[in-house]
Coordinates of C-alpha atoms in Angstrom, one line a residue:
M20 CA 0.0 0.0 0.0
L21 CA 1.5 3.3 -1.1
W22 CA 1.0 6.6 0.7
A23 CA 1.0 10.2 -0.6
C24 CA 1.6 12.7 2.2
P25 CA -1.7 14.7 2.7
V26 CA 0.2 17.7 4.1
S27 CA 2.2 20.3 2.1
A28 CA 5.9 20.1 2.7
T29 CA 5.9 23.9 3.3
A30 CA 3.0 23.8 5.8
D31 CA 3.9 25.4 9.1
M32 CA 4.1 23.5 12.4
D33 CA 0.9 24.9 13.8
S34 CA -1.1 23.7 10.8
L35 CA 0.5 20.2 11.0
Q36 CA -0.1 20.1 14.8
K37 CA -3.8 20.8 14.2
V38 CA -4.0 17.9 11.7
L39 CA -2.3 15.6 14.2
N40 CA -4.6 16.6 17.0
H41 CA -7.6 16.0 14.7
V42 CA -6.2 12.5 13.7
L43 CA -5.7 11.6 17.4
E44 CA -9.3 12.6 18.1
K45 CA -10.4 10.1 15.4
K46 CA -8.1 7.2 16.4
T47 CA -11.0 5.0 17.4
M48 CA -12.5 5.4 13.9
Y49 CA -9.2 4.5 12.2
D50 CA -8.9 1.4 14.4
A51 CA -12.5 0.4 13.5
Q52 CA -11.6 0.7 9.8
R53 CA -8.5 -1.5 10.3
L54 CA -10.6 -4.1 12.1
H55 CA -13.2 -4.0 9.4
E56 CA -10.5 -4.7 6.7
I57 CA -9.2 -7.6 8.9
A58 CA -12.7 -9.0 9.2
K59 CA -13.1 -9.1 5.4
T60 CA -9.7 -10.9 5.1
K61 CA -10.8 -13.5 7.7
K62 CA -14.0 -14.1 5.7
V63 CA -12.0 -14.8 2.6
L64 CA -9.7 -17.1 4.6
A65 CA -12.7 -19.1 5.9
H66 CA -14.0 -19.6 2.3
N67 CA -10.6 -20.8 1.0
I68 CA -9.3 -22.7 4.1
A69 CA -9.0 -25.9 2.0
S70 CA -6.3 -24.5 -0.3
L71 CA -2.8 -24.4 1.3
N72 CA -1.6 -21.7 -1.0
E73 CA -4.7 -19.5 -0.5
R74 CA -4.4 -20.1 3.3
F75 CA -0.7 -19.1 3.2
Y76 CA -1.6 -15.9 1.2
N77 CA -4.4 -14.9 3.6
Y78 CA -2.3 -15.7 6.7
Q79 CA 0.4 -13.5 5.3
K80 CA -2.2 -10.7 4.6
L81 CA -3.5 -11.0 8.2
F82 CA 0.0 -11.0 9.6
N83 CA 0.8 -7.8 7.6
D84 CA -2.5 -6.2 9.0
Y85 CA -1.7 -7.1 12.6
K86 CA 2.1 -6.8 12.7
S87 CA 2.1 -3.0 13.5
F88 CA -1.4 -3.1 15.1
I89 CA -1.8 -5.9 17.7
H90 CA 1.2 -8.0 18.7
D91 CA -0.6 -11.0 20.1
S92 CA -2.7 -11.4 16.9
A93 CA 0.3 -10.9 14.7
Y94 CA 2.2 -13.6 16.6
V95 CA -0.8 -16.1 16.3
Y96 CA -1.0 -15.6 12.5
C97 CA 2.7 -15.7 12.1
K98 CA 2.8 -19.1 13.9
K99 CA 0.0 -20.3 11.5
L100 CA 2.0 -18.9 8.6
N101 CA 5.0 -20.9 9.7
A102 CA 2.9 -24.1 10.0
C103 CA 1.4 -23.6 6.6
A104 CA 4.8 -23.0 5.0
Y105 CA 6.0 -26.3 6.4
L106 CA 2.9 -28.1 5.1
L107 CA 3.7 -26.6 1.7
K108 CA 7.3 -27.7 2.0
D109 CA 8.3 -24.4 0.3
P110 CA 11.9 -23.3 1.4
N111 CA 11.1 -19.7 0.4
K112 CA 7.9 -19.5 2.4
I113 CA 9.5 -21.3 5.4
N114 CA 12.4 -18.9 5.6
Y115 CA 10.3 -15.8 4.9
A116 CA 7.9 -16.9 7.6
R117 CA 10.9 -17.0 10.0
V118 CA 11.8 -13.4 9.0
N119 CA 8.2 -12.4 9.9
M120 CA 8.4 -14.2 13.2
G121 CA 11.7 -12.4 14.0
F122 CA 10.0 -9.0 13.2
V123 CA 7.1 -9.9 15.6
L124 CA 9.4 -10.9 18.5
I125 CA 11.8 -7.9 18.1
S126 CA 8.8 -5.4 17.8
A127 CA 7.6 -6.7 21.2
G128 CA 11.1 -6.2 22.7
M129 CA 12.0 -9.9 22.7
F130 CA 15.4 -9.3 21.2
K131 CA 17.1 -12.7 22.1
E132 CA 14.2 -14.8 20.8
G133 CA 13.9 -12.6 17.7
M134 CA 17.6 -12.7 16.8
D135 CA 17.7 -16.5 17.4
T136 CA 14.8 -16.8 14.9
L137 CA 16.5 -14.6 12.4
N138 CA 19.7 -16.5 12.6
K139 CA 17.9 -19.6 11.5
V140 CA 17.0 -18.0 8.1
D141 CA 18.8 -19.4 5.1
L142 CA 19.3 -16.4 2.8
K143 CA 19.7 -18.4 -0.4
Y144 CA 16.0 -19.2 -0.4
L145 CA 14.9 -15.5 -0.2
N146 CA 14.4 -13.3 -3.2
N147 CA 16.0 -9.8 -3.4
K148 CA 13.1 -7.9 -1.7
Q149 CA 12.9 -10.5 1.1
R150 CA 16.7 -10.5 1.5
F151 CA 16.6 -6.7 1.9
E152 CA 13.8 -7.0 4.4
Y153 CA 15.9 -9.6 6.4
L154 CA 19.1 -7.6 6.4
F155 CA 17.4 -4.3 7.3
L156 CA 15.5 -6.1 10.1
Q157 CA 18.8 -7.5 11.4
A158 CA 20.4 -3.9 11.3
R159 CA 17.4 -2.4 13.1
S160 CA 17.3 -5.2 15.7
N161 CA 20.9 -4.7 16.6
F162 CA 20.6 -0.9 16.7
D163 CA 17.5 -1.2 18.9
L164 CA 19.3 -3.6 21.2
A165 CA 22.3 -1.3 21.4
D166 CA 20.0 1.6 22.4
F167 CA 18.1 -0.6 24.9
D168 CA 21.3 -1.9 26.6
R169 CA 23.0 1.6 26.7
I170 CA 26.2 0.2 28.4
S171 CA 29.0 1.4 26.1
D172 CA 30.6 -2.1 25.6
Y173 CA 27.4 -3.7 24.5
F174 CA 26.2 -0.6 22.7
N175 CA 29.4 -0.5 20.5
K176 CA 29.1 -4.3 19.9
Y177 CA 25.5 -4.3 18.7
N178 CA 25.9 -1.0 16.9
A179 CA 28.9 -2.4 14.9
V180 CA 26.9 -5.5 13.9
G181 CA 24.0 -3.3 12.7
L182 CA 26.4 -1.2 10.6
R183 CA 27.8 -4.4 9.0
F184 CA 24.2 -5.4 7.9
C185 CA 23.8 -1.9 6.5
D186 CA 27.0 -2.4 4.5
S187 CA 25.7 -5.7 3.1
I188 CA 22.6 -3.9 1.8
I189 CA 24.7 -1.1 0.3
Y190 CA 27.0 -3.6 -1.4
Q191 CA 24.2 -5.6 -2.9
N192 CA 22.0 -2.8 -4.3
N193 CA 22.0 -0.1 -7.0
P194 CA 23.0 3.4 -5.6
Q195 CA 19.7 4.9 -6.8
S196 CA 17.5 2.2 -5.3
Y197 CA 15.3 2.5 -2.3
E198 CA 17.2 -0.3 -0.5
Y199 CA 20.6 1.4 -1.1
L200 CA 19.5 4.8 0.1
S201 CA 17.6 3.4 3.1
A202 CA 20.7 1.5 4.3
L203 CA 23.1 4.4 3.6
G204 CA 20.9 6.9 5.4
L205 CA 20.6 4.6 8.5
K206 CA 24.3 3.9 8.5
L207 CA 25.2 7.7 8.4
L208 CA 22.6 8.4 11.0
R209 CA 24.0 5.8 13.4
T210 CA 27.5 7.1 12.9
A211 CA 26.3 10.7 13.7
D212 CA 27.2 11.9 10.2
F213 CA 24.1 14.0 10.1
K214 CA 25.1 16.3 7.2
G215 CA 25.9 13.2 5.1
A216 CA 22.6 11.6 6.0
L217 CA 20.6 14.5 4.7
T218 CA 21.1 13.6 1.0
P219 CA 19.9 9.9 1.1
Y220 CA 16.9 10.7 3.2
R221 CA 15.9 13.6 1.0
Q222 CA 16.2 11.4 -2.1
I223 CA 14.4 8.5 -0.5
L224 CA 11.3 10.6 0.3
K225 CA 10.9 11.3 -3.4
L226 CA 10.5 7.6 -4.1
R227 CA 7.3 5.5 -4.0
Q228 CA 7.1 3.6 -0.7
T229 CA 4.6 2.1 1.8
Y230 CA 3.0 4.4 4.4
Q231 CA 5.0 2.5 7.1
D232 CA 8.3 3.2 5.3
S233 CA 7.4 6.9 4.7
A234 CA 6.6 7.3 8.5
I235 CA 10.0 5.7 9.4
N236 CA 11.9 7.9 6.9
F237 CA 10.2 11.1 8.1
S238 CA 11.2 10.1 11.7
C239 CA 14.8 9.4 10.6
L240 CA 15.1 12.7 8.7
S241 CA 13.7 14.5 11.7
Y242 CA 16.4 12.8 13.9
V243 CA 19.0 14.1 11.4
Y244 CA 17.7 17.7 11.6
T245 CA 17.7 17.4 15.4
G246 CA 21.3 16.3 15.3
L247 CA 22.0 19.4 13.2
N248 CA 20.3 21.6 15.8
Q249 CA 17.5 22.6 13.4
P250 CA 14.3 21.9 15.4
Q251 CA 12.2 24.1 13.0
L252 CA 12.8 21.5 10.3
A253 CA 12.9 18.4 12.6
V254 CA 9.5 18.9 14.4
P255 CA 7.3 19.2 11.3
L256 CA 8.7 15.9 9.9
L257 CA 8.1 14.2 13.3
I258 CA 4.5 15.4 13.3
K259 CA 4.1 14.1 9.7
A260 CA 5.4 10.7 10.9
A261 CA 2.9 10.7 13.8
I262 CA 0.0 11.7 11.5
I263 CA 0.8 8.7 9.2
D264 CA 1.2 6.3 12.1
N265 CA -2.1 7.2 13.7
S266 CA -4.2 7.7 10.5
H267 CA -3.2 4.1 9.5
S268 CA -3.6 2.6 13.0
T269 CA 0.1 1.9 13.2
K270 CA 0.7 1.5 16.9
E271 CA 4.3 2.7 16.6
S272 CA 4.7 5.3 19.3
I273 CA 8.3 6.5 18.6
A274 CA 7.2 9.7 16.8
L275 CA 4.6 10.7 19.4
T276 CA 7.1 9.9 22.2
N277 CA 9.7 12.1 20.7
L278 CA 7.1 14.9 20.1
A279 CA 6.1 14.7 23.7
T280 CA 9.7 15.1 24.8
Y281 CA 10.1 18.1 22.4
F282 CA 7.0 19.9 23.7
Y283 CA 8.0 19.2 27.3
K284 CA 11.4 20.8 26.8
Q285 CA 9.5 23.8 25.2
G286 CA 7.5 24.2 28.4
D287 CA 4.2 23.0 26.8
A288 CA 3.3 20.4 29.5
K289 CA -0.3 20.1 28.4
T290 CA 0.6 19.1 24.8
A291 CA 3.4 16.8 26.0
F292 CA 1.1 15.1 28.5
S293 CA -1.5 14.5 25.8
Y294 CA 1.0 13.0 23.3
I295 CA 2.8 10.8 25.9
N296 CA -0.5 9.4 27.0
N297 CA -1.5 8.6 23.4
A298 CA 2.0 6.9 22.9
L299 CA 1.6 4.8 26.1
A300 CA -2.0 3.8 25.0
D301 CA -0.6 2.7 21.6
A302 CA 2.3 0.7 23.3
N303 CA -0.2 -1.0 25.6
F304 CA -2.6 -1.7 22.7
Y305 CA 0.1 -3.3 20.7
G306 CA 2.0 -5.0 23.5
A307 CA 5.4 -3.6 22.9
R308 CA 7.0 -4.0 26.3
H309 CA 10.3 -2.2 25.6
R310 CA 8.3 0.8 24.3
E311 CA 6.3 0.8 27.5
V312 CA 9.5 0.9 29.5
Q313 CA 10.9 3.7 27.4
I314 CA 7.7 5.7 27.7
S315 CA 7.3 5.0 31.4
S316 CA 10.8 6.5 32.0
I317 CA 9.6 9.8 30.4
M318 CA 6.0 10.0 31.5
P319 CA 6.6 10.7 35.3
I320 CA 8.7 13.7 34.3
I321 CA 6.0 15.1 32.1
E322 CA 3.3 14.2 34.7
S323 CA 5.2 16.0 37.4
E324 CA 5.5 19.1 35.2
K325 CA 1.7 19.0 34.6
I326 CA 1.1 18.5 38.3
D327 CA 3.3 21.5 39.1
G328 CA 1.3 23.5 36.5
I329 CA -1.9 22.5 38.2
E330 CA -0.5 23.4 41.6
K331 CA 0.5 26.8 40.3
Q332 CA -3.0 27.3 38.9
K333 CA -4.5 26.3 42.3
R334 CA -2.2 28.8 44.0
S335 CA -3.1 31.5 41.5
L336 CA -6.8 30.7 42.0
L337 CA -6.4 30.9 45.8
I338 CA -4.8 34.3 45.5
Y339 CA -7.5 35.5 43.0
A340 CA -10.2 34.2 45.4
S341 CA -8.6 36.0 48.3
I342 CA -8.4 39.2 46.3
I343 CA -12.0 38.9 45.1
T344 CA -13.3 38.2 48.6
S345 CA -11.5 41.3 49.9
L346 CA -12.9 43.3 47.1
I347 CA -16.4 42.0 47.9
V348 CA -16.0 43.1 51.5
L349 CA -14.9 46.6 50.4
V350 CA -17.8 46.8 47.9
I351 CA -20.3 46.0 50.8
I352 CA -18.7 48.7 53.0
F353 CA -18.8 51.2 50.1
A354 CA -22.4 50.2 49.3
F355 CA -23.4 50.9 52.9
V356 CA -21.7 54.3 53.0
T357 CA -23.1 55.1 49.5
L358 CA -26.7 54.3 50.6
K359 CA -26.4 56.7 53.5
Q360 CA -25.1 59.4 51.2
L361 CA -27.8 58.7 48.7
K362 CA -30.5 59.4 51.3
K363 CA -29.0 62.8 52.0
L364 CA -28.6 63.4 48.3
R365 CA -32.3 62.6 47.7
I366 CA -33.4 65.2 50.2
A367 CA -31.0 67.8 48.6
D368 CA -32.3 66.7 45.1
R369 CA -35.9 67.4 46.1
I370 CA -35.0 71.0 47.2
I371 CA -32.9 71.5 44.0
I372 CA -35.8 70.1 41.8
N373 CA -38.2 72.6 43.4
K374 CA -35.9 75.5 42.8
N375 CA -35.2 74.3 39.3
D376 CA -38.9 74.2 38.6
D377 CA -39.2 77.8 39.7
L378 CA -36.2 78.8 37.6
N379 CA -37.5 76.8 34.6
A380 CA -40.9 78.6 34.8
A381 CA -39.1 82.0 35.0
N382 CA -36.8 81.0 32.0
T383 CA -39.8 79.9 30.0
L384 CA -41.4 83.3 30.5
L385 CA -38.1 85.0 29.6
V386 CA -37.8 82.9 26.5
K387 CA -41.3 83.9 25.3
V388 CA -40.5 87.6 25.9
N389 CA -37.2 87.2 24.1
K390 CA -38.8 85.5 21.2
T391 CA -41.4 88.3 21.0
L392 CA -38.7 90.9 21.1
D393 CA -36.5 89.1 18.6
Q394 CA -39.5 88.8 16.2
T395 CA -40.2 92.5 16.6
N396 CA -36.5 93.3 16.1
R397 CA -36.3 91.3 12.9
T398 CA -39.5 92.9 11.6
L399 CA -38.1 96.4 12.3
L400 CA -34.7 95.4 10.8
Q401 CA -36.4 94.2 7.6
T402 CA -38.5 97.4 7.5
N403 CA -35.3 99.5 7.9
V404 CA -33.6 97.5 5.2
K405 CA -36.5 98.2 2.8
L406 CA -36.5 101.9 3.8
D407 CA -32.7 102.1 3.3
E408 CA -33.0 100.6 -0.1
A409 CA -35.9 102.9 -1.0
N410 CA -33.9 105.9 0.2
M411 CA -30.9 104.8 -1.7
I412 CA -32.9 104.4 -4.9
K413 CA -34.7 107.7 -4.3
D414 CA -31.5 109.6 -3.8
E415 CA -29.8 108.1 -6.8
Y416 CA -32.8 108.7 -9.1
I417 CA -33.6 112.2 -7.8
G418 CA -30.0 113.3 -8.5
N419 CA -30.2 111.7 -11.9
F420 CA -33.6 113.3 -12.5
F421 CA -32.3 116.8 -11.8
N422 CA -29.3 116.3 -14.0
I423 CA -31.4 115.1 -16.9
H424 CA -34.0 117.8 -16.5
S425 CA -31.4 120.5 -16.2
D426 CA -29.9 119.2 -19.5
Y427 CA -33.3 119.3 -21.2
I428 CA -34.2 122.8 -19.8
E429 CA -30.9 124.1 -21.3
K430 CA -31.6 122.4 -24.6
I431 CA -35.2 123.8 -24.7
D432 CA -33.9 127.3 -23.8
R433 CA -31.4 127.2 -26.7
I434 CA -34.1 126.0 -29.1
K435 CA -36.5 128.8 -27.8
R436 CA -33.9 131.6 -28.4
S437 CA -33.1 130.2 -31.8
V438 CA -36.8 130.0 -32.8
E439 CA -37.5 133.6 -31.5
K440 CA -34.6 134.9 -33.4
N441 CA -35.6 133.2 -36.7
L442 CA -39.3 134.3 -36.3
K443 CA -38.2 137.9 -35.8
E444 CA -36.1 137.7 -38.9
K445 CA -39.0 135.8 -40.6
M446 CA -36.8 132.8 -41.4
Y447 CA -39.5 130.3 -41.2
D448 CA -37.7 127.6 -43.2
E449 CA -34.9 127.6 -40.6
V450 CA -37.5 127.1 -37.8
L451 CA -39.0 124.2 -39.7
M452 CA -35.5 122.7 -40.3
M453 CA -34.6 123.1 -36.6
L454 CA -37.8 121.3 -35.6
N455 CA -37.0 118.4 -38.0
R456 CA -33.6 118.0 -36.5
L457 CA -35.1 117.0 -33.2
N458 CA -34.7 113.1 -32.9
M459 CA -37.1 111.7 -30.3
K460 CA -35.9 108.2 -30.8
F461 CA -32.3 109.3 -30.0
E462 CA -33.6 111.1 -26.9
R463 CA -35.5 108.1 -25.7
E464 CA -32.3 105.9 -26.1
N465 CA -30.3 108.5 -24.1
L466 CA -33.0 108.3 -21.5
S467 CA -32.9 104.5 -21.4
H468 CA -29.1 104.5 -21.3
S469 CA -29.1 106.9 -18.3
F470 CA -31.7 104.7 -16.6
D471 CA -29.4 101.7 -17.2
E472 CA -26.4 103.4 -15.8
V473 CA -28.2 104.5 -12.7
F474 CA -29.9 101.1 -12.2
L475 CA -26.6 99.1 -12.6
N476 CA -24.9 101.5 -10.2
L477 CA -27.5 100.5 -7.6
F478 CA -27.6 96.8 -8.7
P479 CA -24.2 96.0 -10.2
N480 CA -24.8 92.2 -10.1
F481 CA -28.3 92.4 -11.5
V482 CA -27.5 90.8 -14.9
E483 CA -25.6 87.9 -13.3
D484 CA -28.2 87.3 -10.6
F485 CA -31.0 87.5 -13.2
N486 CA -29.2 85.0 -15.4
S487 CA -28.9 82.6 -12.5
L488 CA -32.7 82.1 -12.7
F489 CA -32.3 80.4 -16.2
A490 CA -30.6 77.4 -17.6
L491 CA -27.3 78.3 -19.5
E492 CA -28.9 78.1 -23.0
H493 CA -31.7 80.5 -22.0
Q494 CA -29.6 83.2 -20.3
V495 CA -29.5 86.8 -21.6
H496 CA -26.3 87.7 -23.5
L497 CA -25.7 91.5 -24.1
H498 CA -23.8 93.2 -26.8
K499 CA -20.4 94.7 -26.1
D500 CA -21.6 98.2 -25.4
Q501 CA -25.1 97.3 -24.2
L502 CA -25.9 97.7 -20.5
L503 CA -29.5 96.4 -20.4
N504 CA -31.9 95.1 -23.1
T505 CA -35.7 95.6 -23.1
E506 CA -36.3 92.3 -21.2
L507 CA -33.8 93.3 -18.5
R508 CA -35.1 96.9 -18.4
I509 CA -38.7 95.6 -17.7
F510 CA -37.6 93.5 -14.8
A511 CA -35.3 96.3 -13.6
L512 CA -38.4 98.5 -13.3
I513 CA -40.2 95.7 -11.4
R514 CA -37.2 95.4 -9.0
L515 CA -37.6 99.2 -8.3
G516 CA -41.2 98.5 -7.4
I517 CA -42.9 99.6 -10.7
D518 CA -44.8 96.4 -11.3
E519 CA -47.9 97.6 -13.1
N520 CA -47.8 96.9 -16.9
E521 CA -49.4 100.3 -17.7
N522 CA -46.7 102.2 -15.9
I523 CA -43.9 100.2 -17.4
A524 CA -45.4 100.7 -20.9
K525 CA -45.5 104.4 -20.4
I526 CA -41.9 104.6 -19.2
L527 CA -40.5 102.4 -22.0
N528 CA -42.9 103.7 -24.7
Y529 CA -44.4 100.3 -25.4
S530 CA -47.9 99.0 -25.5
V531 CA -49.3 97.2 -22.5
N532 CA -49.6 94.0 -24.5
T533 CA -46.0 94.2 -25.6
I534 CA -44.9 94.5 -21.9
Y535 CA -47.1 91.5 -21.0
T536 CA -45.7 89.4 -23.9
Y537 CA -42.1 90.2 -22.9
K538 CA -42.8 89.2 -19.3
T539 CA -44.5 86.0 -20.2
K540 CA -41.8 84.9 -22.6
V541 CA -39.1 85.6 -20.1
K542 CA -40.9 83.7 -17.3
N543 CA -41.5 80.7 -19.6
R544 CA -37.8 80.4 -20.3
S545 CA -36.9 80.3 -16.5
F546 CA -36.7 77.1 -14.5
I547 CA -38.4 79.1 -11.7
P548 CA -42.3 78.7 -11.5
N549 CA -44.0 81.7 -13.1
D550 CA -45.8 82.7 -9.9
E551 CA -42.5 82.8 -8.0
F552 CA -40.4 84.5 -10.7
E553 CA -41.0 88.2 -9.8
E554 CA -40.5 87.4 -6.1
K555 CA -37.0 86.0 -7.0
V556 CA -36.3 89.2 -9.0
M557 CA -37.3 91.3 -6.0
N558 CA -34.7 89.3 -3.9
I559 CA -31.8 90.5 -6.1
K560 CA -29.6 92.5 -3.8
A561 CA -28.6 96.2 -4.2
V562 CA -25.0 97.3 -3.7
K563 CA -25.4 98.0 0.0
D564 CA -27.5 94.9 0.8
A565 CA -24.5 92.7 1.7
A566 CA -23.8 94.9 4.8
V567 CA -27.5 95.0 5.7
D568 CA -27.6 91.1 5.4
Q569 CA -24.7 90.8 7.8
I570 CA -26.5 93.0 10.3
T571 CA -29.7 90.9 9.8
N572 CA -27.9 87.6 10.4
E573 CA -26.1 88.9 13.5
S574 CA -29.4 90.1 14.9
A575 CA -31.0 86.7 14.2
L576 CA -28.2 85.0 16.1
L577 CA -28.7 87.3 19.1

């Protein structure tokens, strides 16, 4: 069965740890799946029990399912496998069954029995794959025994034997093969050549392999990085190995045990305790006694750290409880004092409320008076504004009226003297010629021009303000030397208060209907409703209105 790692190689440690914790929560489900697969194989075995070859094949399959899952069951089916091999009288099957028995015994920590069994294997009957499995198991067995004994003499002895088995695999296989790389990596790891071990383990992880082998290789590469003092690279690999073991119900607890040790050293006793308990549960489930001993040596240390953490929490809780109790007592005292003060405050509040009611009543009356005065002031101010504007217009137009009239009186006087002179001299043709020279149209234009100048002097922004009442395409556009046109002049008179069509017609020398037509045409062009248009015109400000507006606004604010 091949395995493809479900986790990205660049995933960070936190993400991997979340995956591992999720897998540990679902361990029971994974175990149930493994048992279901085993049950199916047992059914097949029951149907084909008569055939020795089929029986051997199914015993081998059941052994493979149990060998890293439950030791006792693996041992039972390995014995049946051996018996079936002898019945078949097949040297290959007999010797390979011995290799399997050696694996079961060594996995349970029975090193002597396992090695005795392996030493009975005749290599000439094994194929290349089986031979590699045998040699690698021999190397692993001797390395495990060296680590278990720990005494330097025996450690060096068994370690040297294990290295010789690695050399045998290296000598017999292609340098690019899985077997060669696996043996080379293990040899360099055991000789503490961690830099050298990086290359074979990196290469081997790129090859297709079983999930059990991928977990072992992740653990070995993690050990290499630990030896190089690179825990940031070692720990994610160890977590991956633990994920593979637990998601396939492999009761191999090395990865979880090493993770628990790492997190304990990092001060994370909670995580360390969880992982070491899971590792111990796996070891008990499988029945690996030497793993149980190894875990039992670490577990009390982690448990003591967890207990210390709990004791610290208890002490902290006791301190917090004492502080909270003291605060409650203080709150009760403050509450009693506060209630007494509140009674006094309520009496004072009643007095203040009564006084406030009296003041509010007086304030309400004052506000009403102020509003009345303010309204009166605004009315007076508006009246004054209108009077000021009327006075300003009156002064401007009276002065202009006297100037124009004095000009006309002088002109009439000149004409009178000239006529009298010509009549005395009986020059009647000259009198007639003089009268013909009088141009009333020109005089009216002069009068209109004078009116325009005086009006624009009073309302310098009249044209712009008037145009603001129209869309751009309907605005009035004057000639270069033109001050006002007829339309503007009609509404200029309206702005001065001359709003009767008859009066406007007399002043401008137009008929009443003409004036009405002009007004209607102008109003229809504006976006202002017709009944509001003249009011908007009346709101156009005179030259002094800005100052008056400021006074009005200040008065309104007051």
